[in-house]
Coordinates of C-alpha atoms and ligand atoms in Angstrom, one line a residue:
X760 CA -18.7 18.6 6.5
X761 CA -20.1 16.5 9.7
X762 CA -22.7 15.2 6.8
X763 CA -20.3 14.0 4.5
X764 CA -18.3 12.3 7.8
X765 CA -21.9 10.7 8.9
X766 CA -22.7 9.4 5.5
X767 CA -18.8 8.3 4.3
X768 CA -19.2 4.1 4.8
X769 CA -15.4 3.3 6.7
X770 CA -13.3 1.1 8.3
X771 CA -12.4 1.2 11.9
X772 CA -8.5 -0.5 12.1
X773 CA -7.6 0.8 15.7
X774 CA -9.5 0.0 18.6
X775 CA -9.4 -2.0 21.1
X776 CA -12.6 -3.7 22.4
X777 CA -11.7 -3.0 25.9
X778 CA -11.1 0.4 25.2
X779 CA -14.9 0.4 24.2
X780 CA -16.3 -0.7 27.5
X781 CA -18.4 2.1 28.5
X782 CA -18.7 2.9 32.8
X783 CA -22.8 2.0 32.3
X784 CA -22.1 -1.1 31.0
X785 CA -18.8 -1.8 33.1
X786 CA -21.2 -1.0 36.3
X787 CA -24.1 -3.7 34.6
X788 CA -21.0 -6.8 34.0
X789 CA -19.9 -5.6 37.8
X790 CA -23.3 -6.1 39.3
X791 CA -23.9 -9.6 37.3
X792 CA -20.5 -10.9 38.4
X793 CA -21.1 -9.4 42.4
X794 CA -17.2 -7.3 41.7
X795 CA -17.1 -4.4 43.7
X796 CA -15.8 -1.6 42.1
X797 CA -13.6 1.1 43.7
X798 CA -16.3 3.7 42.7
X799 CA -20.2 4.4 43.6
X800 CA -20.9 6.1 40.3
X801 CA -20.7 6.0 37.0
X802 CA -20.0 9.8 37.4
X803 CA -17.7 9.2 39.8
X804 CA -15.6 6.6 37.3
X805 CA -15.9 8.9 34.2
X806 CA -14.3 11.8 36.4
X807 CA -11.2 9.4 36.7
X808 CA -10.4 9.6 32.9
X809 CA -8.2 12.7 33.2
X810 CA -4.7 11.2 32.3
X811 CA -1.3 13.2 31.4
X812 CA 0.0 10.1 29.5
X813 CA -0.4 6.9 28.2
X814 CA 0.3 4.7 31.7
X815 CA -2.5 6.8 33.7
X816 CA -5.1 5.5 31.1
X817 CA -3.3 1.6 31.1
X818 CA -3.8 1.3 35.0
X819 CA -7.3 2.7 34.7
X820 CA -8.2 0.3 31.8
X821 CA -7.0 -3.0 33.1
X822 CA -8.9 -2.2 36.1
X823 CA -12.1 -2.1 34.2
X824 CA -11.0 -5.2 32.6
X825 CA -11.8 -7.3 36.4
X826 CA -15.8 -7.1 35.2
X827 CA -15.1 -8.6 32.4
X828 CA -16.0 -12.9 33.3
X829 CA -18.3 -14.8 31.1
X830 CA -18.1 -15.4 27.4
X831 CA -21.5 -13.5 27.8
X832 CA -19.6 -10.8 28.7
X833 CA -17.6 -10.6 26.7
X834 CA -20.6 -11.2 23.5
X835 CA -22.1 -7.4 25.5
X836 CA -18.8 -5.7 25.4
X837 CA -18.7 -6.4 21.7
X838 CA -22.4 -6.4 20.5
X839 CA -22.1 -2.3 22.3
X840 CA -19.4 -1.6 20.3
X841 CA -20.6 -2.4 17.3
X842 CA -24.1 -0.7 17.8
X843 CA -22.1 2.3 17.9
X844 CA -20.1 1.1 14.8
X845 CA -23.2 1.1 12.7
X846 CA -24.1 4.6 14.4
X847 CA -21.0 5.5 12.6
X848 CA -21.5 3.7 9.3
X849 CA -18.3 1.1 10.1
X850 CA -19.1 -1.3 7.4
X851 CA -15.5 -3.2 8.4
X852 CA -13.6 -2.9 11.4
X853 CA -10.3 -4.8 12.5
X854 CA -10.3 -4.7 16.3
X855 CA -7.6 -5.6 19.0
X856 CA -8.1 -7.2 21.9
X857 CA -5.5 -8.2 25.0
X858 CA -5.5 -12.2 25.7
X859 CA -3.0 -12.1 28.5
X860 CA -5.4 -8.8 30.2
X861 CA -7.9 -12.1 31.1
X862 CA -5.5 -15.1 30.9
X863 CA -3.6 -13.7 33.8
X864 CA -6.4 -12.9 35.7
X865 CA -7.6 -16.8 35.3
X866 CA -10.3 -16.2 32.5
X867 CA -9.3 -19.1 30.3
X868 CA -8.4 -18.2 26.9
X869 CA -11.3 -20.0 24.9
X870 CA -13.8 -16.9 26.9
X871 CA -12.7 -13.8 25.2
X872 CA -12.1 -14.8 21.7
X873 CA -15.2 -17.2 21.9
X874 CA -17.5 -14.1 23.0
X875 CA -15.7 -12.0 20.7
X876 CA -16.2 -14.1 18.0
X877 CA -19.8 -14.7 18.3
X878 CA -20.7 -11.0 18.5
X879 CA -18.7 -10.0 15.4
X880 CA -20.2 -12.9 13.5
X881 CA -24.0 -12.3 14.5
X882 CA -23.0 -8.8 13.3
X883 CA -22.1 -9.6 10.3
X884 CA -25.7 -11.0 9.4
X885 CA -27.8 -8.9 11.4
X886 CA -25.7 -5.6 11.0
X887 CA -24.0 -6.2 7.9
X888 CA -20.5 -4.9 10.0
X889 CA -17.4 -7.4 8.7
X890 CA -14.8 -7.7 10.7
X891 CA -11.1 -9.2 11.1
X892 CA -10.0 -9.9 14.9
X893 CA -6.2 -9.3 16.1
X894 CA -5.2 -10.8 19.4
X895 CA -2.4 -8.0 20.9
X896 CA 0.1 -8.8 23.3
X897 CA 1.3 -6.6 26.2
X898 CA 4.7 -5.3 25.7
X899 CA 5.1 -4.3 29.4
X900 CA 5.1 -8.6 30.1
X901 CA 8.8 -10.4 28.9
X902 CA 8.6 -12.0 25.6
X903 CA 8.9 -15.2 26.9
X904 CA 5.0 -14.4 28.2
X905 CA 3.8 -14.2 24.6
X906 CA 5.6 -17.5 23.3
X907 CA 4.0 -19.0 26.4
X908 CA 0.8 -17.9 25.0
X909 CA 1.5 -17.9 20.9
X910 CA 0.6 -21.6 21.1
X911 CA -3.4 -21.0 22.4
X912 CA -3.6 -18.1 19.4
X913 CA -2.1 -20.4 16.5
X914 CA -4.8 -22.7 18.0
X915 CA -7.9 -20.5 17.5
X916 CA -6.1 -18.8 14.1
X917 CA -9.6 -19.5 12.3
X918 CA -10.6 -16.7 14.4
X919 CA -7.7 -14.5 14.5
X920 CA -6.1 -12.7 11.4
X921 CA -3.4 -10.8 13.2
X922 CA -0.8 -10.2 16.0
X923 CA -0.6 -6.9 17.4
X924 CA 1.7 -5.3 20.0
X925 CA 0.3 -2.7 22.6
X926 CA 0.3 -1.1 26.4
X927 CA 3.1 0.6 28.3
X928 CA 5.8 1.5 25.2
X929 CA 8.4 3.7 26.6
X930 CA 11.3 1.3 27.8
X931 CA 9.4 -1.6 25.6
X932 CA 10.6 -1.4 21.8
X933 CA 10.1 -3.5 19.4
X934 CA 13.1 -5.6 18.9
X935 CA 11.8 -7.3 22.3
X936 CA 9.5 -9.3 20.9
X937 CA 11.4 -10.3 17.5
X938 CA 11.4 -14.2 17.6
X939 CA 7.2 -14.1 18.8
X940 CA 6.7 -12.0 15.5
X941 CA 8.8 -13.6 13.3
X942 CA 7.2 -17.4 14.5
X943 CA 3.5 -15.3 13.9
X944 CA 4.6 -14.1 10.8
X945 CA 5.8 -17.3 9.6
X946 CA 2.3 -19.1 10.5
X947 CA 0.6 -16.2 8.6
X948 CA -0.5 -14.1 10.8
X949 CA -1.0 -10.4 9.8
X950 CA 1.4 -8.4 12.3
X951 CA 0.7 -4.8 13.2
X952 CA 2.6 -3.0 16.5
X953 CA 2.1 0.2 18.3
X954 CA 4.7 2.4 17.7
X955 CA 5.5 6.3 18.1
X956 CA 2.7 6.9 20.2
X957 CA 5.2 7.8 23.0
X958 CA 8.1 6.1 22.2
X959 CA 10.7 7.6 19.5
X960 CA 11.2 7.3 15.3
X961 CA 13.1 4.5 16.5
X962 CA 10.5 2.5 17.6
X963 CA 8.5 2.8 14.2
X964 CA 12.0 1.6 12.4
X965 CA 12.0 -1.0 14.3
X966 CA 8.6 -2.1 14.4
X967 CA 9.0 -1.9 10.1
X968 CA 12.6 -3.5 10.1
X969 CA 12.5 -6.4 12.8
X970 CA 9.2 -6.9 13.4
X971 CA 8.0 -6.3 9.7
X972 CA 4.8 -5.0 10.3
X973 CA 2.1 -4.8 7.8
X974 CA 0.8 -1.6 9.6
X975 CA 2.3 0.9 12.2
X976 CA -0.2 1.7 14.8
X977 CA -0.3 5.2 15.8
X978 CA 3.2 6.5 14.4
X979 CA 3.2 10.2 15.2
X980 CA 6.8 10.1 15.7
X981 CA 7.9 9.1 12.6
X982 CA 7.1 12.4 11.8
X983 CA 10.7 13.4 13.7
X984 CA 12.9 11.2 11.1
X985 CA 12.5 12.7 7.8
X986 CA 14.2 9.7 6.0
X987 CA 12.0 7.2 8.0
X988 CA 9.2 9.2 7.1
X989 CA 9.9 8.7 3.4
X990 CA 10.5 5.3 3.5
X991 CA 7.0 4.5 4.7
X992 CA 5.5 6.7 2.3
X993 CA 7.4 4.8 -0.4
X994 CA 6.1 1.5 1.0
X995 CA 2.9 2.5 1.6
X996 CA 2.9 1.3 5.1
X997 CA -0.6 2.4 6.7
X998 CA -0.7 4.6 9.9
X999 CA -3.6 4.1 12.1
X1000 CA -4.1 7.2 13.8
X1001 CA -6.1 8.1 17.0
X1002 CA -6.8 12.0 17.2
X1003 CA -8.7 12.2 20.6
X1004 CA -6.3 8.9 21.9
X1005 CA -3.5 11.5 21.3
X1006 CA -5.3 14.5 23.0
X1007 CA -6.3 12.8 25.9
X1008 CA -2.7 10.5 25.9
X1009 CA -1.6 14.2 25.7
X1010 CA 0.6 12.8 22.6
X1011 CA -0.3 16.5 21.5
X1012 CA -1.7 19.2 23.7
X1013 CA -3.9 21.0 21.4
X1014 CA -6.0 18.9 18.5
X1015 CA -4.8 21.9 16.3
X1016 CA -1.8 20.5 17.1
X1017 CA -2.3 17.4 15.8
X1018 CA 0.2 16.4 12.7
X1019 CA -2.6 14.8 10.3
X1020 CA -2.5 16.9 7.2
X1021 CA 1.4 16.4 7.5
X1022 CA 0.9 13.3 7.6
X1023 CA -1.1 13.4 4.3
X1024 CA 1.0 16.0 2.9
X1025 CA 4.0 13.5 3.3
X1026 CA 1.9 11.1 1.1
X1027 CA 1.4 8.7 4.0
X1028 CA -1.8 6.4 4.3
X1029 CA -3.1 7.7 7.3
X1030 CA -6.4 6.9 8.6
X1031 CA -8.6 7.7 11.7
X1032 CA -9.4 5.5 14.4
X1033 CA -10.8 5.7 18.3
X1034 CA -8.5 3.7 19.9
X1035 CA -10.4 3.5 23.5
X1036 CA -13.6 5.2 22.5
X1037 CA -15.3 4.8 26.2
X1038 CA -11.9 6.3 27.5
X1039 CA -11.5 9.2 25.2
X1040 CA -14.7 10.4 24.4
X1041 CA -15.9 9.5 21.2
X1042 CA -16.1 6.7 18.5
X1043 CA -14.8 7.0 15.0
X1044 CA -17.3 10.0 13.8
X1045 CA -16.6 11.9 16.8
X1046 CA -12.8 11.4 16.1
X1047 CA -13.1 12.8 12.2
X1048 CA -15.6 15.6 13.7
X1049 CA -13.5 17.0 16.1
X1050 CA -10.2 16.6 14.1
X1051 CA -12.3 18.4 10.9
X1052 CA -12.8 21.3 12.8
X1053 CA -10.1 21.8 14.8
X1054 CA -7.4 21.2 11.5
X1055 CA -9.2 22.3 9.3
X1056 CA -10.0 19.0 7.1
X1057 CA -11.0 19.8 3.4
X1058 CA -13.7 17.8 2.1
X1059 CA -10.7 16.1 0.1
X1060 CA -9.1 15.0 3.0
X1061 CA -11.9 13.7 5.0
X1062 CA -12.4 11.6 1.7
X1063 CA -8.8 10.3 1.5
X1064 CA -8.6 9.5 5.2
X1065 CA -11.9 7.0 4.7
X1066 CA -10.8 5.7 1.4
X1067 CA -7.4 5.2 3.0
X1068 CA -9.0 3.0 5.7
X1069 CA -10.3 0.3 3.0
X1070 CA -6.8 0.5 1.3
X1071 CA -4.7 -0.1 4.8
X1072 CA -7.4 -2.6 5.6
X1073 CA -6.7 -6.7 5.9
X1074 CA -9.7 -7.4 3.4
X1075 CA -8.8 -8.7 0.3
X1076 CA -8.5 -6.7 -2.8
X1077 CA -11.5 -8.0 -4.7
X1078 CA -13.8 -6.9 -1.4
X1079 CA -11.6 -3.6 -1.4
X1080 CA -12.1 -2.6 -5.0
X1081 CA -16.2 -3.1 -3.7
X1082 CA -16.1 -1.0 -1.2
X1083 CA -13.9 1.6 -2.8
X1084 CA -16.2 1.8 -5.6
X1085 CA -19.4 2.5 -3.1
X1086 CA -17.4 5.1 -1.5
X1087 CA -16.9 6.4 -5.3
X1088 CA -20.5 7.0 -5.7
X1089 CA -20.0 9.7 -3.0
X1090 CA -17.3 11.2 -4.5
Ligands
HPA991 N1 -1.7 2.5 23.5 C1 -1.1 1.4 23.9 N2 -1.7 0.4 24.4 C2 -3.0 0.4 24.5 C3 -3.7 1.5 24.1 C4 -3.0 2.6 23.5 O1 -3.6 3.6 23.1 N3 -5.0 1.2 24.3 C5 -5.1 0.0 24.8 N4 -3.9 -0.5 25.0
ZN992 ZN1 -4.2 1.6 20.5

């Protein structure tokens, strides 16, 4: 089972590069900057990631983010990632990243997406890892913060595919941020959201019906609305799941609790993800390994889940129908 996971080629569609910066290297980028940081130990930072919902984890995070300065920096915090990635077998991964987490603590726009950006694209050449970048903004900020933005991202679309919507949800729906989506949208930007991680069926309706998402992000709690439920089945609307993310987000309490073959059995496109793999312990193998075990996963499933993650993916179909066809050869 954990062979066929390790040799599977996937895509990763749900994790946020800040959510991948590990304490050793958060400690390193403090130490080149001269930041103090509120603890003496990498042990002593790890023991903080004990969290009984989704805000605990968000306070933690966008502390971390304060080491986070240079467009070198930022180049580290990816190039780790996706040495990990590789580890995994990611041969494509869409990952998020927050703008307004650096903007509003005065790192000028052009540093994140240009470090980013050079990391993913020295990847592709020298670890033959594509990759499509969506910039996220922070739902727990008014909407008039992301039209202030949305001009600097429609700037630098060459690098940015998507729009994405994340952080604190409960008290944040969707219909918030209707007229930023709809202008992203409209410029042709791929739009994803976070929805039903914590917040209700509701959310996810709203996400698909005002927002018009190409992909829900989490979605659990669309399990709750049985019509909803259908409905995305019947539009074929990808989930991007986050096992771990959910047991540590205590979203569910046991990971034999965790609604995946549901999911599946309700003929939705789910796939797996690590969400904030330095956060949650574990990256996208460690995600399927765990979840395997604890639910049971056939051999079938594992199988659907990666295929899945090419077919919910922003590549285009000719590159799909490639990497569908290698996965085939497995099969
Ligand atoms: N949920 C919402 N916002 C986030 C997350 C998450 O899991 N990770 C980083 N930002
Ligand atoms: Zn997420």
């Amino acid at each position: 089972m954990n062979e066929l996971i390790q040799l599977l080629p996937k895509a990763e569609l749900h994790m946020h590069i800040e959510g991948s910066l590990e304490p050793e290297l958060m400690f390193k980028l403090a130490a080149r900057n001269g930041i103090d940081l509120p603890y003496k130990s990498v042990d002593e930072l790890r023991a903080q990631y004990d969290f009984n919902n989704l805000q605990e984890f968000l306070d933690i995070y966008y502390q971390g983010c304060a080491v986070l300065q240079t467009e070198q920096d930022f180049y580290d915090l990816a190039w780790a990632y996706l040495e990990k990635a590789k580890q995994d077998h990611v041969v494509h991964t869409e990952i998020f990243y927050d703008p307004q987490s650096h903007t509003d603590r005065g790192i000028p726009f052009e540093v994140a997406i240009n470090g980013l950006y050079r990391a993913f694209d020295d990847a592709q050449e020298k670890l033959g890892i594509s990759f499509h970048i969506i910039a996220c903004f922070l739902r727990h900020l008014p909407e008039q913060d992301a039209l202030d933005l949305y001009p600097e991202i429609l700037k630098h679309q060459d690098k940015i595919l998507g729009i994405g919507l994340d952080s604190s949800e409960l008290g944040h729906p969707p219909e918030k941020y209707q007229q930023v989506f709809a202008q992203a949208k409209k410029d042709g930007f791929k739009v994803v959201a976070h929805a039903g991680e914590e917040g209700p069926a509701d959310y996810v309706k709203q996400a698909i019906d005002l927002l018009q998402v190409d992909r829900i992000d989490h979605g659990n709690r669309c399990l709750d609305d049985d019509i909803l439920t259908a409905q995305i089945a019947h539009k074929g609307i990808a989930l991007t799941v986050c096992p771990l993310s959910n047991l540590k987000l205590k979203v569910v309490e046991d990971l034999q609790d965790h609604p995946i073959k549901q999911m599946l059995k309700k003929g939705l496109m789910a796939t797996i993800n690590s969400d904030d793999p330095a956060y949650f312990g574990g990256y996208i193998n460690d995600n399927f390994y765990q979840l395997a075990a604890a639910v049971d996963l056939s051999d079938d499933d594992i199988f659907t889940l990666v295929e899945n993650s090419f077919k919910a993916s922003f590549l285009p179909d000719s590159i799909k129908e490639i990497h569908l066809k290698a996965l085939n050869s497995f099969g």
